[in-house]
Short mmCIF file of C-alpha atoms in Angstrom, two decimals:
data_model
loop_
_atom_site.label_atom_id
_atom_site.label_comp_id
_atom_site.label_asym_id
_atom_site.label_seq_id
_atom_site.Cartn_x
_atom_site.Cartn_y
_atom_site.Cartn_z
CA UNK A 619 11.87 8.99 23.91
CA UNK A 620 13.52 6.21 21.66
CA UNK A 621 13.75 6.62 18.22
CA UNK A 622 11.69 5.29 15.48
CA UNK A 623 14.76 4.57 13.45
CA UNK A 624 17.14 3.59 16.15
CA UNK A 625 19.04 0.34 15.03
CA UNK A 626 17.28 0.79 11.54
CA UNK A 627 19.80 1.33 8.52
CA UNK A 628 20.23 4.79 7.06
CA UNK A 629 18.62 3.69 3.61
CA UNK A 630 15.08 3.63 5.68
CA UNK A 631 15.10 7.23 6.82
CA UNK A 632 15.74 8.30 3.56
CA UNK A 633 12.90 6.43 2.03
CA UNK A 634 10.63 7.76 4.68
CA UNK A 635 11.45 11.16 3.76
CA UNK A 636 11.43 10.49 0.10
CA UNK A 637 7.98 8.54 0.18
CA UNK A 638 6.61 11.40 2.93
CA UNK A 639 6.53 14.09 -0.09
CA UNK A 640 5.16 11.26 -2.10
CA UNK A 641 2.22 10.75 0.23
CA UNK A 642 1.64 14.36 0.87
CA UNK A 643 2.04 15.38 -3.02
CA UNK A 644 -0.75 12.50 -3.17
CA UNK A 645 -3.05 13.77 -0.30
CA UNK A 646 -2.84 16.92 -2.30
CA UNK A 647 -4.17 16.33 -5.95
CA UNK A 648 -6.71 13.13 -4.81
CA UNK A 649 -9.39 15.55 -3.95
CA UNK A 650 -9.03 17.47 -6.95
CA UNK A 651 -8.91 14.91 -9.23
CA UNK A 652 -12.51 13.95 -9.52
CA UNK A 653 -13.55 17.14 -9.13
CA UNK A 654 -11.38 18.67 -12.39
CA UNK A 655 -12.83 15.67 -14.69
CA UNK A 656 -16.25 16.56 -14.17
CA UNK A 657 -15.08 19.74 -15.36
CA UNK A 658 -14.63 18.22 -18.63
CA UNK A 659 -19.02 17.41 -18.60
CA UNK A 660 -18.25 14.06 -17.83
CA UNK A 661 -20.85 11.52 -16.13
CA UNK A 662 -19.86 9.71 -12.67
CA UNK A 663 -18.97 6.77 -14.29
CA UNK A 664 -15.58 8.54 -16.65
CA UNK A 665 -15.12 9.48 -13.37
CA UNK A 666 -14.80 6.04 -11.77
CA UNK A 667 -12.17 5.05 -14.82
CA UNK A 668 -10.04 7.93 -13.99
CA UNK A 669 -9.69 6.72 -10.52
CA UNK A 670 -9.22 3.19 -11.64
CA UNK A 671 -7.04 3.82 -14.53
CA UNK A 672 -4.01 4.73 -12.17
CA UNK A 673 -4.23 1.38 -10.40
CA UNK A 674 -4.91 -0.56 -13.66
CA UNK A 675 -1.44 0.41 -15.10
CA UNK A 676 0.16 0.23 -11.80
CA UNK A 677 -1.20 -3.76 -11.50
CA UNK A 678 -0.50 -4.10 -15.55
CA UNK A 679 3.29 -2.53 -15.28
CA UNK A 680 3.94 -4.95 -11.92
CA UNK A 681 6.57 -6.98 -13.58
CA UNK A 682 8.21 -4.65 -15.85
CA UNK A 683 8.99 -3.17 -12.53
CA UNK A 684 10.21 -5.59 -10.53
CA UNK A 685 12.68 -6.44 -13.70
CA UNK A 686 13.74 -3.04 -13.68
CA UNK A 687 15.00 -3.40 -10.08
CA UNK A 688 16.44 -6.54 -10.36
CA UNK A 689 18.49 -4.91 -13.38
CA UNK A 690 19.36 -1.59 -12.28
CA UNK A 691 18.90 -1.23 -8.75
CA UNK A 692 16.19 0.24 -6.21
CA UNK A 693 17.59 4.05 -6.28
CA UNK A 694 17.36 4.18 -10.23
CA UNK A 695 14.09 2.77 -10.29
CA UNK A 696 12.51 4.24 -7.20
CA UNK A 697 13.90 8.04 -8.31
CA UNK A 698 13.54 7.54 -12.01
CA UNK A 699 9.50 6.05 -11.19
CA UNK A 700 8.58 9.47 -9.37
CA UNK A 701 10.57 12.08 -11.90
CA UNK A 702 8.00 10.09 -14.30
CA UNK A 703 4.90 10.35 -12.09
CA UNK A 704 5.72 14.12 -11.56
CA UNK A 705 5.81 14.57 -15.27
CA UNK A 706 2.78 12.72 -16.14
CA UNK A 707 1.21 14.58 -13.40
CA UNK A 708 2.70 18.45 -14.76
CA UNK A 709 0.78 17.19 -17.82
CA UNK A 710 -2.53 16.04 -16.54
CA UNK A 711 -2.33 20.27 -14.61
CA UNK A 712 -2.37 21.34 -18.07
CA UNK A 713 -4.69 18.66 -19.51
CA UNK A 714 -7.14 20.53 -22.06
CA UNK A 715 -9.65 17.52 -21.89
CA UNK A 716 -10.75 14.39 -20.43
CA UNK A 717 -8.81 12.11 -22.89
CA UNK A 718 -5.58 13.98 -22.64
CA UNK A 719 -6.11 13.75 -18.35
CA UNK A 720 -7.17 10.39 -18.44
CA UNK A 721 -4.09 9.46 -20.50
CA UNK A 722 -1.74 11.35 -18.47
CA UNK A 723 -3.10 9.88 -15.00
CA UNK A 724 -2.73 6.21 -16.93
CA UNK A 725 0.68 6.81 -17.32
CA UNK A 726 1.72 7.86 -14.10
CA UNK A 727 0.74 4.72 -12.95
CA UNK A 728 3.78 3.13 -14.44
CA UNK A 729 5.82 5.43 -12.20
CA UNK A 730 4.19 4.76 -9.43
CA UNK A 731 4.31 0.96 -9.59
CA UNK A 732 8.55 1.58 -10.39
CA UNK A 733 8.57 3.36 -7.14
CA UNK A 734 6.59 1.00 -4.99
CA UNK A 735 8.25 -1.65 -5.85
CA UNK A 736 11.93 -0.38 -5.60
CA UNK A 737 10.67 1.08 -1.88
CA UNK A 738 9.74 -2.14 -0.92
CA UNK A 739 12.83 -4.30 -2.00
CA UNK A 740 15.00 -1.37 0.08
CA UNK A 741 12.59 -2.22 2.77
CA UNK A 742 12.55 -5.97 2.23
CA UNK A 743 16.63 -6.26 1.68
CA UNK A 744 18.54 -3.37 4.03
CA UNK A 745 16.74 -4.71 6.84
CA UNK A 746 17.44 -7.75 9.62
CA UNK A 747 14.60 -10.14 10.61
CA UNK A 748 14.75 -8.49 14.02
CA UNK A 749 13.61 -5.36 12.86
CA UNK A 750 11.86 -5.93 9.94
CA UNK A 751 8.09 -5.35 11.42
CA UNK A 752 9.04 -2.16 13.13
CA UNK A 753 10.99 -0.89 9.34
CA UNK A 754 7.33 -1.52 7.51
CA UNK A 755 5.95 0.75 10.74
CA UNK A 756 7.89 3.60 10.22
CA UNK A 757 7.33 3.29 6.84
CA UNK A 758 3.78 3.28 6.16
CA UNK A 759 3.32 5.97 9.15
CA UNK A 760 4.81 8.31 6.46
CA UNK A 761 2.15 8.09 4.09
CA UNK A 762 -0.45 8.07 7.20
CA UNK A 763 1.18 11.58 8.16
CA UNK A 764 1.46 12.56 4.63
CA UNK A 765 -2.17 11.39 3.70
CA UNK A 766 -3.81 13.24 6.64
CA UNK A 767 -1.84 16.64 5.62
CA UNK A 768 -2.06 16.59 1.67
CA UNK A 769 -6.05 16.81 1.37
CA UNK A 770 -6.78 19.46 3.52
CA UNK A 771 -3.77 21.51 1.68
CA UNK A 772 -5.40 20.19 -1.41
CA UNK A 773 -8.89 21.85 -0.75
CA UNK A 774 -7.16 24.94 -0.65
CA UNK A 775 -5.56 24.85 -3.41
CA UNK A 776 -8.64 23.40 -5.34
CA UNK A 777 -10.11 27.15 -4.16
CA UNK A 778 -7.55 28.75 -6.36
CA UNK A 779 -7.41 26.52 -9.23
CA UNK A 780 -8.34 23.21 -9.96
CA UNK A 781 -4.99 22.96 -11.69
CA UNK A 782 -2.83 24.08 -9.06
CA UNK A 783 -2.95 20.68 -6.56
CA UNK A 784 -1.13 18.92 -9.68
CA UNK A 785 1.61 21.22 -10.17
CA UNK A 786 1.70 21.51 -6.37
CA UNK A 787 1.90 17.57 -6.39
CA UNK A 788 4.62 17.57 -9.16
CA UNK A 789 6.72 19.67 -6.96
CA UNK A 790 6.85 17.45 -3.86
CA UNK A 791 7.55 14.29 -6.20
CA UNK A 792 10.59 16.48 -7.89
CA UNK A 793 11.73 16.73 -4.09
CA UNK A 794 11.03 13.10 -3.42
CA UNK A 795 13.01 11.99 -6.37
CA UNK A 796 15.79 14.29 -5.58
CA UNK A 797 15.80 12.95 -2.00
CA UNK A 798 16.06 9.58 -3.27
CA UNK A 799 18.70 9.82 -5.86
CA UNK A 800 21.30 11.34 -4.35
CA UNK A 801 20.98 10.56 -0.37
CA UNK A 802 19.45 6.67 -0.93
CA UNK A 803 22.91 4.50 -1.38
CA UNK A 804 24.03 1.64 0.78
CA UNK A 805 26.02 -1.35 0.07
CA UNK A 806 22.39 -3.42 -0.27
CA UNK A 807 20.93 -0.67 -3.08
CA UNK A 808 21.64 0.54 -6.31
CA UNK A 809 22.79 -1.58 -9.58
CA UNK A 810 23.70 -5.15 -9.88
CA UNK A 811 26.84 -6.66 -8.92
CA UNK A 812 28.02 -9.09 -12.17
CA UNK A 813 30.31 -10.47 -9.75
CA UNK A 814 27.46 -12.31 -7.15
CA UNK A 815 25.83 -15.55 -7.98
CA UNK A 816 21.99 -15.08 -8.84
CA UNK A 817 21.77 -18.58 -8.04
CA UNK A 818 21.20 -17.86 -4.64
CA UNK A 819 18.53 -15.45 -5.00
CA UNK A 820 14.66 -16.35 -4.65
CA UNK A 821 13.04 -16.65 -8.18
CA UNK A 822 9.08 -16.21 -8.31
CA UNK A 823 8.84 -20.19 -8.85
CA UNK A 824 10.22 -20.67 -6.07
CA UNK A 825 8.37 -17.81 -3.90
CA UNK A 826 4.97 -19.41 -4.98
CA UNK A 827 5.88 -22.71 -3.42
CA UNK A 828 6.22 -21.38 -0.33
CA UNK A 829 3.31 -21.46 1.69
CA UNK A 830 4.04 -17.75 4.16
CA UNK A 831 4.22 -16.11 0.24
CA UNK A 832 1.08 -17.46 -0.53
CA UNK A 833 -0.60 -16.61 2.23
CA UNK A 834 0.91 -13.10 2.21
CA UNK A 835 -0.92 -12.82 -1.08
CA UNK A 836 -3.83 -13.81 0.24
CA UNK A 837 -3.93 -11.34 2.54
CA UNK A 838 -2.60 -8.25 0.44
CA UNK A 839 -5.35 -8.77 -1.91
CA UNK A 840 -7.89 -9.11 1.00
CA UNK A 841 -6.57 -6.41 2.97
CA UNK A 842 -6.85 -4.08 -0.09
CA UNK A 843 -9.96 -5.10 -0.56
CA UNK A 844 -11.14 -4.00 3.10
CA UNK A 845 -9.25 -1.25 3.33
CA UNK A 846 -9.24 0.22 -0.01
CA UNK A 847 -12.64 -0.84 -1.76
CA UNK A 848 -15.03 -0.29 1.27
CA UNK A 849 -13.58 3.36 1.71
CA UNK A 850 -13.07 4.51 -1.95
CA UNK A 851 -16.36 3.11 -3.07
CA UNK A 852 -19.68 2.91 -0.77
CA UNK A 853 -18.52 4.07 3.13
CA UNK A 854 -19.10 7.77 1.95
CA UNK A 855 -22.34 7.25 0.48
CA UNK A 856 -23.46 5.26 3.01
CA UNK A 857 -23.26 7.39 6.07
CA UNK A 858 -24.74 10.32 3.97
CA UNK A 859 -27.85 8.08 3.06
CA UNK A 860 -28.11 5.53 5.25
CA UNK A 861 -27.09 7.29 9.15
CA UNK A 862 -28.36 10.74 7.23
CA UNK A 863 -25.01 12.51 8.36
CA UNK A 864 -22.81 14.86 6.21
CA UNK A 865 -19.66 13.90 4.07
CA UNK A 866 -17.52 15.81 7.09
CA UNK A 867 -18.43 13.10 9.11
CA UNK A 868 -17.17 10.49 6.33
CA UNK A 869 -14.07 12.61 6.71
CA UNK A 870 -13.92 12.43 10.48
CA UNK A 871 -14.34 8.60 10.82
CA UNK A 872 -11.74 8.43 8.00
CA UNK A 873 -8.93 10.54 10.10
CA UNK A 874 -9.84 8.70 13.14
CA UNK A 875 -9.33 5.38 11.34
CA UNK A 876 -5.81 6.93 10.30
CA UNK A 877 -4.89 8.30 13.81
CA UNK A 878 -5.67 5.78 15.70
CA UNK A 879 -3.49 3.03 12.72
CA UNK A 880 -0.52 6.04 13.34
CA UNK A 881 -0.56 5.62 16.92
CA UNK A 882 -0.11 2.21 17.03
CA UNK A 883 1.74 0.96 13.44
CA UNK A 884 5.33 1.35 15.89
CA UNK A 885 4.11 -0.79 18.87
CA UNK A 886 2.23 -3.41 15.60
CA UNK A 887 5.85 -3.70 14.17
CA UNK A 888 7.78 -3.96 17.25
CA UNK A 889 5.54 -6.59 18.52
CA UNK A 890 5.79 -8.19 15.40
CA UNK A 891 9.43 -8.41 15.61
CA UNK A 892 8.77 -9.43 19.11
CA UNK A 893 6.50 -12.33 19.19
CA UNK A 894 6.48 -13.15 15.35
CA UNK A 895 4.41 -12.56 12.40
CA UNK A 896 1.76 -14.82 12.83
CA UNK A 897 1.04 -13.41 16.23
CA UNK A 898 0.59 -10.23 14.93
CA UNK A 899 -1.35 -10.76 12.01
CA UNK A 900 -4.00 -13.18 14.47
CA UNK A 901 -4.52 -10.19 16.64
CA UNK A 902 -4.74 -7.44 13.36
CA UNK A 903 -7.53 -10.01 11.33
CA UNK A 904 -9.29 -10.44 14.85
CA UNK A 905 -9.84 -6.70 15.02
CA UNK A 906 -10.53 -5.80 11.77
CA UNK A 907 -12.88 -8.41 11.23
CA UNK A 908 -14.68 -7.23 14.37
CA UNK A 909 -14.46 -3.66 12.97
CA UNK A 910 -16.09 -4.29 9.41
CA UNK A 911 -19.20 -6.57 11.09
CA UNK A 912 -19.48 -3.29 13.31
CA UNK A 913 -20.13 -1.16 10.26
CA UNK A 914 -21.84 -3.79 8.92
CA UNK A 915 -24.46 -3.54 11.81
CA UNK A 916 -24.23 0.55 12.53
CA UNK A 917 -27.24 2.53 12.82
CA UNK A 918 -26.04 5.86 13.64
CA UNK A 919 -23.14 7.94 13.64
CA UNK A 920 -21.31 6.74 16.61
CA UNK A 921 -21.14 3.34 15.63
CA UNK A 922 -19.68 3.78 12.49
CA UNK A 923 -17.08 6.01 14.48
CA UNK A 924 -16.32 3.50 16.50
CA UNK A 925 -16.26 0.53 13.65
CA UNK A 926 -13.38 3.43 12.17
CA UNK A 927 -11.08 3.01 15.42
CA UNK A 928 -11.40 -0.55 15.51
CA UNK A 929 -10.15 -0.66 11.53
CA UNK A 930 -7.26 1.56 12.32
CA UNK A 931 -6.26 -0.21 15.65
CA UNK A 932 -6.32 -3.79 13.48
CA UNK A 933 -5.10 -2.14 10.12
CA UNK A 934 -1.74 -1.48 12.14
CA UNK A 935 -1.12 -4.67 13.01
CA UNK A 936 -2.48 -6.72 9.32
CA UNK A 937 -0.78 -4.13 7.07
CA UNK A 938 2.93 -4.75 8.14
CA UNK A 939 2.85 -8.25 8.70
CA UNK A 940 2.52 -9.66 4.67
CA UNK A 941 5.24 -7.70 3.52
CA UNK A 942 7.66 -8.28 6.43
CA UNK A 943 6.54 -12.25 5.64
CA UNK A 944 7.76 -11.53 2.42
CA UNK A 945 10.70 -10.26 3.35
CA UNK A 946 11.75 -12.90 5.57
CA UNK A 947 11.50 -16.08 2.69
CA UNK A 948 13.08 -14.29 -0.24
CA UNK A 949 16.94 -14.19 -0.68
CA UNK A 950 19.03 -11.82 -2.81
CA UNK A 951 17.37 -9.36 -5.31
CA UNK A 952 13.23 -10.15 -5.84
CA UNK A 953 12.31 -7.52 -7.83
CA UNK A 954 10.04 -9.73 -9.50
CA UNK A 955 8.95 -11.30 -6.31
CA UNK A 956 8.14 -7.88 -4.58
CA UNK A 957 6.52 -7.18 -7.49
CA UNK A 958 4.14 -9.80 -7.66
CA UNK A 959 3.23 -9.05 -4.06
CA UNK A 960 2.60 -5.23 -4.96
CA UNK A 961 0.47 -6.70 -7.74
CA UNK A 962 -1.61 -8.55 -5.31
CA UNK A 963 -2.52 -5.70 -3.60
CA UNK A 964 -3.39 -3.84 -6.54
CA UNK A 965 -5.83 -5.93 -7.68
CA UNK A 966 -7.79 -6.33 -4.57
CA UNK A 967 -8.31 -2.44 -4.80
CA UNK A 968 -9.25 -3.06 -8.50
CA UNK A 969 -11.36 -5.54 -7.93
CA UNK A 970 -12.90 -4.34 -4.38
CA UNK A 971 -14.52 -1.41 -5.36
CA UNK A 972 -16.40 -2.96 -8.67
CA UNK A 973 -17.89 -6.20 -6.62
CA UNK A 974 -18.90 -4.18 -3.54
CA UNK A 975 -20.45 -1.12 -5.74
CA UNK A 976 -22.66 -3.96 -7.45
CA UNK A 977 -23.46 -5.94 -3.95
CA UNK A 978 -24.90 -2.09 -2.79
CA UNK A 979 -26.98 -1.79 -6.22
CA UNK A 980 -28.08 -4.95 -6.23
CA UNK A 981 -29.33 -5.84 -3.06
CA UNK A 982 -27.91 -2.81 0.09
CA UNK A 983 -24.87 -1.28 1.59
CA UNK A 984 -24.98 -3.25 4.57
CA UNK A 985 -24.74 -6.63 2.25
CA UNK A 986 -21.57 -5.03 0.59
CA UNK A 987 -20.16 -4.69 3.70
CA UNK A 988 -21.01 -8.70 5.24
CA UNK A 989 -20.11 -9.71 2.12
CA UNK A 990 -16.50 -7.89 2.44
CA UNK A 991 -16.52 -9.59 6.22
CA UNK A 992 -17.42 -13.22 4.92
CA UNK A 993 -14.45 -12.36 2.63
CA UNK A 994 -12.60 -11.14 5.65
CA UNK A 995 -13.11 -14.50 7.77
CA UNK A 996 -10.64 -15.95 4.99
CA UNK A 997 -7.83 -13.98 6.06
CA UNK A 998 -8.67 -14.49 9.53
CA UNK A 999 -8.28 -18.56 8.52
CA UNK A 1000 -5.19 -18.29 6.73
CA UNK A 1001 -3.56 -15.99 9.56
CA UNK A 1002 -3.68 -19.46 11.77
CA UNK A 1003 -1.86 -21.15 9.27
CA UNK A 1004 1.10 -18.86 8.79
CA UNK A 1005 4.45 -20.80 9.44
CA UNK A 1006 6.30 -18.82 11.35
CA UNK A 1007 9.05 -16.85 9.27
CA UNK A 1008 10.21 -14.07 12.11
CA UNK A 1009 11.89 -16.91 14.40
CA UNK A 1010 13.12 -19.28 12.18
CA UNK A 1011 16.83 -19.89 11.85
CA UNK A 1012 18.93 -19.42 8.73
CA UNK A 1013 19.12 -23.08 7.96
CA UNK A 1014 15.15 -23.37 8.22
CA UNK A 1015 14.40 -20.12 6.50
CA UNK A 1016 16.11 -22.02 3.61
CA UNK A 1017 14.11 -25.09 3.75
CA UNK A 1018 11.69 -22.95 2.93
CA UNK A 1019 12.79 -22.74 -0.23
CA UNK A 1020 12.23 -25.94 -2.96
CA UNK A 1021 15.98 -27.56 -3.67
CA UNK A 1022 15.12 -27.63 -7.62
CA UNK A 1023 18.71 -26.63 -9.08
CA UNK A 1024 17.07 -25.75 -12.39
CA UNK A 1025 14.82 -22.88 -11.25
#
């Protein structure tokens, strides 16, 4: 069997490992989080800001990280983001009340946008056009794997202490970072060369006049949206009230959605290095639009079961294509750039949740959800309309770019 990582540099394994202890440290403490405010005699909704703090600060801190990487380099900022997450996280395990957790959660958000976006410029830049699609793959099947292990290692530990998935999780980010620091190197990462001309890299004026970054935007925000705000806000309460199941069958329906996106994420990026970007992101906004109307119209268990497959069989193909987009246009360092895109998908899981949790109040679940597919068919639009950045030669890729000397 062929290698995952065959013809992919050596700077990708390492980030796979690195973000793998990331994702599982994650899976670990996100069941326990909720559960160890409300130990505080909290109500549902201090609840809701601890869960939305993390990503508020992550969105807010966007461009402070992206600077940082175009200043020091990805390894500094990727291994010095999680040795700040795991401390913020130590501190929230010892957290003596609501204020002093929700602070130290805030805070780690910072870290975690630092490491995003430093993964993703390693991603973006050590990486040819030719394998770009297949390098997002392998990538985001790490925190698959690593999200299906951490929570059921995290209810465990939850049995023992409430505190104990946080120092558990600050462990496997100490790990990550270590990973990171010393093994990530490569003549493409680490610190700034004085001696290259910037000139040639792509600023983020010139990013937003080009129409693939746009659209990959688009669709970051969107796909967050979809992916994020239906399954972190209403999906669980709706198949406990409205199919009358049990929250294990939230839980199955949310692995199947993950095994299924697993199984195929390698063939999605392959055949997005294959046949293009805009190929694969038709065939991923196809699906996943089909998948949402399905749980949309489900009336019993095995619908929604089935709506999960189709998400996860689209979700490989739509997640991988926007960033390798974006990493076909820009030139040089983009911290900045990268950063912006990150940003983008931040705010759709920001802003998912709140408008689809108000849809359900006001008016039903299965509004919130053909509201999120109306939303959806905007993606599926823009997908059409994707020049094509996998295929185009050096010369064109530049073109891309507006010949203003002073940006």
């Amino acid at each position: 069997m062929q290698s995952p990582f065959k013809d992919l540099p050596r700077e990708v394994s390492i980030l796979v490992a690195a973000s793998f202890f990331v994702a599982v440290g994650f899976g670990i403490v996100l069941p326990a989080i909720p559960v160890f405010a409300k130990s505080f005699g909290v109500n549902n909704a201090a609840i809701g800001l601890m869960v939305s703090a993390f990503a508020i600060t992550r969105f807010a801190s966007g461009l402070i990280s992206g600077t940082l990487v175009d200043k020091f380099g990805e390894r500094a900022v990727f291994s010095s983001g999680v040795f700040m997450v795991a401390l913020f996280t130590f501190l929230a395990g010892l957290s003596q009340s609501y204020e002093q957790l929700l602070f130290f959660r805030a805070a780690g958000g910072l870290g975690s946008s630092m490491f995003s976006v430093a993964a993703g410029s390693v991603i973006m830049r050590s990486v040819d056009d030719a394998n770009r699609g297949r390098a997002q793959s392998v990538y985001q099947g790490s925190f698959l794997l690593g999200g299906i292990a951490g929570p059921a290692i995290g209810g465990l530990l939850s049995v023992i202490s409430l505190r104990a998935p946080f120092f558990v999780y600050s462990g496997m980010l100490i790990c990550s970072g270590t990973v990171a620091h010393f093994f990530l190197k490569g003549d493409k990462i680490g610190k700034v060369d004085k001696s290259v001309d910037t000139s040639d890299h792509t600023t983020v004026r010139e990013a937003l006049k080009m129409k693939p970054y746009r659209i990959a935007l688009v669709l970051a925000f969107i796909g967050s949206w979809v992916f994020f705000g239906l399954r972190a806000s209403i999906l669980p309460i709706f198949v406990t009230e409205e199919l009358n199941s049990t929250t294990a069958v939230v839980g199955y329906g949310l692995a199947l959605s993950a095994v299924i996106q697993g199984l195929i994420l390698l063939r999605a990026g392959r055949y997005s290095d294959e046949k293009g970007r805009r190929a694969a992101s038709i065939i991923g906004a196809q699906v996943v639009l089909l998948g949402v109307l399905l749980l949309t119209f489900s009336v019993n268990v095995w619908m929604y079961l089935l709506a999960m497959a189709v998400l996860g069989f689209g979700g490989a193909f739509i997640s991988i294509t926007p960033a390798s987009i974006v990493g076909d246009v820009i030139k040089g360092k983009g911290g900045k750039v990268i950063a912006i895109f990150q940003m983008a998908g931040d705010a759709g899981m920001m802003v998912g949740p709140i408008i689809i949790g108000a849809v359900s109040d006001f008016f039903s679940y299965r509004a919130a959800f053909g509201m999120s597919a109306a939303i959806f068919v905007i993606a599926l639009v823009l997908v059409y309309q994707i020049p094509e950045t996998r295929n185009v030669e050096e010369p064109q890729v530049k073109n891309l770019r507006p010949l203003d000397e002073d940006l």
